[in-house]
CSV table of C-alpha atoms in Angstrom, one decimal:
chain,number,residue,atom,x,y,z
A,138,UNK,CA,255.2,142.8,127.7
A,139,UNK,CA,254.7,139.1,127.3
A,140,UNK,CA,252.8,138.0,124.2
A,141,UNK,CA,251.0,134.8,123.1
A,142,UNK,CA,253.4,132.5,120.8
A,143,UNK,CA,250.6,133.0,117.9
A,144,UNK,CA,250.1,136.7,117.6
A,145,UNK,CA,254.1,136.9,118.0
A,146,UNK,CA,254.6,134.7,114.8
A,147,UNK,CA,251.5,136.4,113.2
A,148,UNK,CA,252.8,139.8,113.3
A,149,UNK,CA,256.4,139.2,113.0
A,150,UNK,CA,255.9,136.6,109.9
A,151,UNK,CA,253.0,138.6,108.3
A,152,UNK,CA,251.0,135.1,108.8
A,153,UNK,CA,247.4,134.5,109.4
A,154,UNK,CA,246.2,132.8,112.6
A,155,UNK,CA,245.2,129.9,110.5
A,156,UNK,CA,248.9,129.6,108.5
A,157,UNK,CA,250.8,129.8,112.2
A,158,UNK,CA,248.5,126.7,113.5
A,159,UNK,CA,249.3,124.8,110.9
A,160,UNK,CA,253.4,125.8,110.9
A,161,UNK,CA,252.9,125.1,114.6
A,162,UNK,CA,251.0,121.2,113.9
A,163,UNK,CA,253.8,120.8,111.4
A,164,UNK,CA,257.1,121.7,114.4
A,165,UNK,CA,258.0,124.3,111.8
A,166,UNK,CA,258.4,126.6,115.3
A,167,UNK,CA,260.8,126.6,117.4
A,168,UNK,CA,261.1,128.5,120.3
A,169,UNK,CA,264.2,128.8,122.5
A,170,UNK,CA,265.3,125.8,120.4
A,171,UNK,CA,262.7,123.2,121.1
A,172,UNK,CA,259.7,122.9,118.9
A,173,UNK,CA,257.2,125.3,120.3
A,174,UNK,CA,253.5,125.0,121.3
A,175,UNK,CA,250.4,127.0,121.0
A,176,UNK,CA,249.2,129.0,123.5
A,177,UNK,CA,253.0,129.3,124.8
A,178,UNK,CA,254.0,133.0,126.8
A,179,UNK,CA,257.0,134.8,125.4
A,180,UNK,CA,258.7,137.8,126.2
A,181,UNK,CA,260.0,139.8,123.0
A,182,UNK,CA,263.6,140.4,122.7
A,183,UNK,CA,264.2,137.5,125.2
A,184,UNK,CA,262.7,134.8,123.8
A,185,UNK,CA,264.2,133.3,120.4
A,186,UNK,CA,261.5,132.1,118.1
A,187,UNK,CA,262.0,130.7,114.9
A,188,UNK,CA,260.6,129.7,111.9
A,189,UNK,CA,262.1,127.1,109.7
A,190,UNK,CA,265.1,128.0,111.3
A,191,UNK,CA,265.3,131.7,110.7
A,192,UNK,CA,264.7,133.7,113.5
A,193,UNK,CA,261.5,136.0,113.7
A,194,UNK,CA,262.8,139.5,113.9
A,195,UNK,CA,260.1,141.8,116.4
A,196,UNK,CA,259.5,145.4,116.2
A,197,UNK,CA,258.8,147.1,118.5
A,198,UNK,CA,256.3,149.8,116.7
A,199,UNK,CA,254.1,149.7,113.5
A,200,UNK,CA,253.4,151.8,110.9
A,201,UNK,CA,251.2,151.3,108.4
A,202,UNK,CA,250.1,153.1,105.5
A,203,UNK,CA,246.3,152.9,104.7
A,204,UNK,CA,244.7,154.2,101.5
A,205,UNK,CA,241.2,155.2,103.7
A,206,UNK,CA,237.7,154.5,101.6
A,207,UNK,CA,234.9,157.1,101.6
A,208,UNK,CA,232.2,155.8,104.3
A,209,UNK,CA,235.5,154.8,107.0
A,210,UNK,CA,236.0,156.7,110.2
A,211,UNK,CA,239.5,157.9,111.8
A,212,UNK,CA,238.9,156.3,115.3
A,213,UNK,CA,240.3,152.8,116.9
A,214,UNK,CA,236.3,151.7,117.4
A,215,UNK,CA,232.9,153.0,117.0
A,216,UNK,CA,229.7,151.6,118.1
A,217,UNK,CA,228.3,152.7,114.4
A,218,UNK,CA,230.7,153.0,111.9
A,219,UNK,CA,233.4,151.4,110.3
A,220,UNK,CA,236.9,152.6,111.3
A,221,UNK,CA,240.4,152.6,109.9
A,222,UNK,CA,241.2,149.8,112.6
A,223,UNK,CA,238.6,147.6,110.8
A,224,UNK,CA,240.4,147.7,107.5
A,225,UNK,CA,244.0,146.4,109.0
A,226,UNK,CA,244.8,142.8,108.3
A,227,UNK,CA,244.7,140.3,110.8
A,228,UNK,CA,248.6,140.1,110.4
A,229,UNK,CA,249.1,143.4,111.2
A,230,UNK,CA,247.0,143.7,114.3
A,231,UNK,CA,249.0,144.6,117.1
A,232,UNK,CA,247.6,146.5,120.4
A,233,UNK,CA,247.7,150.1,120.8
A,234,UNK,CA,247.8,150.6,116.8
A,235,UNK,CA,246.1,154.2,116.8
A,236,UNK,CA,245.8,156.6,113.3
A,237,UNK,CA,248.0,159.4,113.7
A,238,UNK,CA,245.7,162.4,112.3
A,239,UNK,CA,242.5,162.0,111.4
A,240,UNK,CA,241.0,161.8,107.5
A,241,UNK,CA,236.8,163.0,107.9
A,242,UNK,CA,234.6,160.1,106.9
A,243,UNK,CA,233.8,161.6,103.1
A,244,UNK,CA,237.5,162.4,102.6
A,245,UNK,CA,239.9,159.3,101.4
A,246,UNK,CA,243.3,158.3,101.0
A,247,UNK,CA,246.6,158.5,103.3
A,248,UNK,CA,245.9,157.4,106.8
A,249,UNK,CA,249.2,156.5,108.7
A,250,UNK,CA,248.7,153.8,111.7
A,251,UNK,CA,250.5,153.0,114.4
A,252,UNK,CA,251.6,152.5,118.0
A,253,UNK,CA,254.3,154.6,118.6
A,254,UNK,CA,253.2,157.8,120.1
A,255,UNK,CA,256.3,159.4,120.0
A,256,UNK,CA,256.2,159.5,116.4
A,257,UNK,CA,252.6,160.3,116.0
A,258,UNK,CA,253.8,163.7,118.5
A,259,UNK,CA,256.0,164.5,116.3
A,260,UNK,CA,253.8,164.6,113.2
A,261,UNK,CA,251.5,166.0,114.6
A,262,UNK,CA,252.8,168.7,116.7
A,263,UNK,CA,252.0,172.2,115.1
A,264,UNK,CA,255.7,173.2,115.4
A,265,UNK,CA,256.4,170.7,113.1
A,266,UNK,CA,254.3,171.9,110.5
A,267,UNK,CA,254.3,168.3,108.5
A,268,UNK,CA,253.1,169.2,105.3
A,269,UNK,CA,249.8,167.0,104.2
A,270,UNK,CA,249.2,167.4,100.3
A,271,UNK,CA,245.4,166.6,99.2
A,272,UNK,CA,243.8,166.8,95.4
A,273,UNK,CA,240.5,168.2,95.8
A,274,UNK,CA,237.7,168.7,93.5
A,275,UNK,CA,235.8,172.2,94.1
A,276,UNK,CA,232.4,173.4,92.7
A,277,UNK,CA,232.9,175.6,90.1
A,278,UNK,CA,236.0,177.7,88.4
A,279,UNK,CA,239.2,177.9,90.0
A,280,UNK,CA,240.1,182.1,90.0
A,281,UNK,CA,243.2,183.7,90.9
A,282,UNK,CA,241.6,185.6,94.1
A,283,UNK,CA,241.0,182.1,95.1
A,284,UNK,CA,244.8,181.4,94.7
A,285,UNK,CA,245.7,184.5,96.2
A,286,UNK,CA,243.5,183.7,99.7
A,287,UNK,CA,244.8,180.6,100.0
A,288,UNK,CA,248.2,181.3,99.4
A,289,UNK,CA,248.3,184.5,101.7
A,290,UNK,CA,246.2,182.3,104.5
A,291,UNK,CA,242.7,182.1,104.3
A,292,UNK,CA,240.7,183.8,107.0
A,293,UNK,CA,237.9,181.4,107.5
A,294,UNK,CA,234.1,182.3,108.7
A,295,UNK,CA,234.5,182.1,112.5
A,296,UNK,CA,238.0,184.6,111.4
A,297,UNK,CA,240.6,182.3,112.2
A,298,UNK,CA,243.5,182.7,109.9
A,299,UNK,CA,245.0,179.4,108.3
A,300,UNK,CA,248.7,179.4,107.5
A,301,UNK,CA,249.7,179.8,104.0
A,302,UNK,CA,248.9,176.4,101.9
A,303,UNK,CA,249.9,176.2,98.5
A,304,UNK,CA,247.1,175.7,95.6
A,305,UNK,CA,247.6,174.9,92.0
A,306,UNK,CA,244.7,174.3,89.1
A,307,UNK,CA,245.0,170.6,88.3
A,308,UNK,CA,242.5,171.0,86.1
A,309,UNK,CA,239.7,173.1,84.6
A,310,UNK,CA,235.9,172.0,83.3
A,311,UNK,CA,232.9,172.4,85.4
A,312,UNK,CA,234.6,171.9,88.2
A,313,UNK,CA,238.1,172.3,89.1
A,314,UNK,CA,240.5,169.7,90.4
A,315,UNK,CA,243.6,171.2,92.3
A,316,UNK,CA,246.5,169.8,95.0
A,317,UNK,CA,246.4,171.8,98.4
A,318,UNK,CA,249.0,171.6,100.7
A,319,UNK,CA,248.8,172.3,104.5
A,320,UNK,CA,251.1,172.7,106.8
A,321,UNK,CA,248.4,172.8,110.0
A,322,UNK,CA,245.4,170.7,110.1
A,323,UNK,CA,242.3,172.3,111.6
A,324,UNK,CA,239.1,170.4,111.8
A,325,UNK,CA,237.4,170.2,108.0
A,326,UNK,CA,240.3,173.0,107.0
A,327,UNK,CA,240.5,172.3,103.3
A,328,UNK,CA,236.3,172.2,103.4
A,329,UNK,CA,236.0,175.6,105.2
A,330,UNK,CA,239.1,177.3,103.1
A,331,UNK,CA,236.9,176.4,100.2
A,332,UNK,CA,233.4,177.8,101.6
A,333,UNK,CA,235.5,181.4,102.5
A,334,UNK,CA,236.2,181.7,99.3
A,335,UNK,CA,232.8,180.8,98.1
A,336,UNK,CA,233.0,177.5,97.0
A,337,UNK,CA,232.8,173.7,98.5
A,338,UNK,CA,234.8,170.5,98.2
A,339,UNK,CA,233.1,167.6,96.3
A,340,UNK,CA,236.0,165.3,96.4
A,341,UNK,CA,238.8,165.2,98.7
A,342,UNK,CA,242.1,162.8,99.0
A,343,UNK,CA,244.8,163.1,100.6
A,344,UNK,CA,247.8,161.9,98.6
A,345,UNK,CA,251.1,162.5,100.4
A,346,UNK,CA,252.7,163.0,104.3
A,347,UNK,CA,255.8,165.2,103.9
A,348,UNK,CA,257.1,163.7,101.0
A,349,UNK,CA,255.9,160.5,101.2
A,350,UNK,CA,253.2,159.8,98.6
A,351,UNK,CA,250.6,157.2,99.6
A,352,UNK,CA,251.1,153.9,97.5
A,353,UNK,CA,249.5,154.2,94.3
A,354,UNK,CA,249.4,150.3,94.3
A,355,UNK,CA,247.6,150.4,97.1
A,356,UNK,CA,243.7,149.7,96.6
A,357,UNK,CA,240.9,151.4,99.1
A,358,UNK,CA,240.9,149.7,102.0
A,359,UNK,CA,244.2,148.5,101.7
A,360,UNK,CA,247.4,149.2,103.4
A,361,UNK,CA,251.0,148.1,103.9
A,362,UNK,CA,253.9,148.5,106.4
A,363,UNK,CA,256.1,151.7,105.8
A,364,UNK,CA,259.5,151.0,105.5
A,365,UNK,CA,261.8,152.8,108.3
A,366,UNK,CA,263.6,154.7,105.8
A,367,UNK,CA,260.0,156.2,104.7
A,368,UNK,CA,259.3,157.7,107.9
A,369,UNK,CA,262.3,160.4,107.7
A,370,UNK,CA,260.2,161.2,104.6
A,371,UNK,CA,257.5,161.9,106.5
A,372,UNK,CA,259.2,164.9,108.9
A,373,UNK,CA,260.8,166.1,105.8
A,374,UNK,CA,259.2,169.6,105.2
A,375,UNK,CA,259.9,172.7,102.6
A,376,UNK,CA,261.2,175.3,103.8
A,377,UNK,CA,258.1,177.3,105.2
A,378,UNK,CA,256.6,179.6,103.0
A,379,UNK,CA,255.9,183.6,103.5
């Protein structure tokens, strides 16, 4: 797939449109060994550009971890809303870049993006079972029949029956905070769990993808690229519980 010279050097440099004009105005660019010119067609993993010399390095897929806002839908567009794509920096724009499960609008934190479906299958798929760990904050007190239905698989109002997921008190006042993790993930899950068992979320983030917790230096709204020894972390599960 043949790309313009500027988005190439955008995403492979992390630059902004603005910063590869001006390498470009300044011959800072080569490509194929002869100072290169905007608007130029290349063809990844044929072409050899370079920047001060070095060579830009392409990959062929994306991933990006995105700490997801309240308010900030799970779609690539929407005629209404705000979506995860929105929040990705210019540099990191790439076609095709897609968020592999789906946070609800009120719920925040881990969103993984990318453009490699084959991965995104494979997270996904419910013979996986990719564990998704979330702290939650839920009216009232936190009571050991509520431990035991989630932990023996909640049968939820329309009677489907979740998979086990593992709850632990956080902590107690008014409300409780606890961590939740799923090893499915049905529409609203953790929100429905909570109504069976006669409560309701009030906050809800999702904080980890198999064992890879989302970037605590990562501001919402923010993201960064995952690093390809991070995504084995991701398919790592426990061993599945009874």
């Amino acid at each position: 797939m043949e790309l313009r010279l500027e988005k190439y050097c955008a995403q492979a440099a992390k630059l902004s449109r603005s910063q590869v004009k001006d390498a470009l105005r300044r011959k800072r660019i080569t490509l194929n060994g002869r100072p290169a010119k905007g608007g130029e067609k290349i063809l990844p993993g044929r072409d050899v550009v370079c920047l001060d010399g070095e060579a830009l390095a392409w990959q062929q897929h994306l991933y990006l971890m995105l700490n997801k806002p309240k308010g900030v839908v799970s779609a690539t567009r929407d005629s209404r809303e705000k979506t995860v794509l929105d929040l990705v920096p210019e540099s990191f724009q790439r076609p095709g870049l897609f968020p592999a499960g789906r946070l609800d609008k009120d719920t925040t934190g881990f969103v993984l993006l990318t453009d490699d479906g084959d991965f995104a299958h494979r997270m996904l798929s419910p013979k996986h079972h990719i564990e998704k760990t979330y702290q939650a904050l839920l009216a009232g007190q936190f009571t050991a029949e509520m431990k035991r239905r989630f932990e023996s698989g909640c049968v939820l109002k329309d009677g489907y029956q979740c998979l086990p997921a593992a709850i632990r008190l956080l902590e107690q006042g008014e409300n409780a905070w606890v961590e939740i993790v799923l090893r499915e993930g049905k529409y609203h899950q953790i929100r429905r769990m909570a109504a069976a068992c006669g409560s309701r979320v009030l906050e809800l983030k999702r904080i980890r993808l198999g064992k890879l917790n989302l970037d605590p230096d990562l501001k919402p709204g923010e993201c960064r690229e995952i690093l390809h020894k991070e995504l084995q972390e991701i398919l790592t599960t426990s061993t599945p519980r009874a």
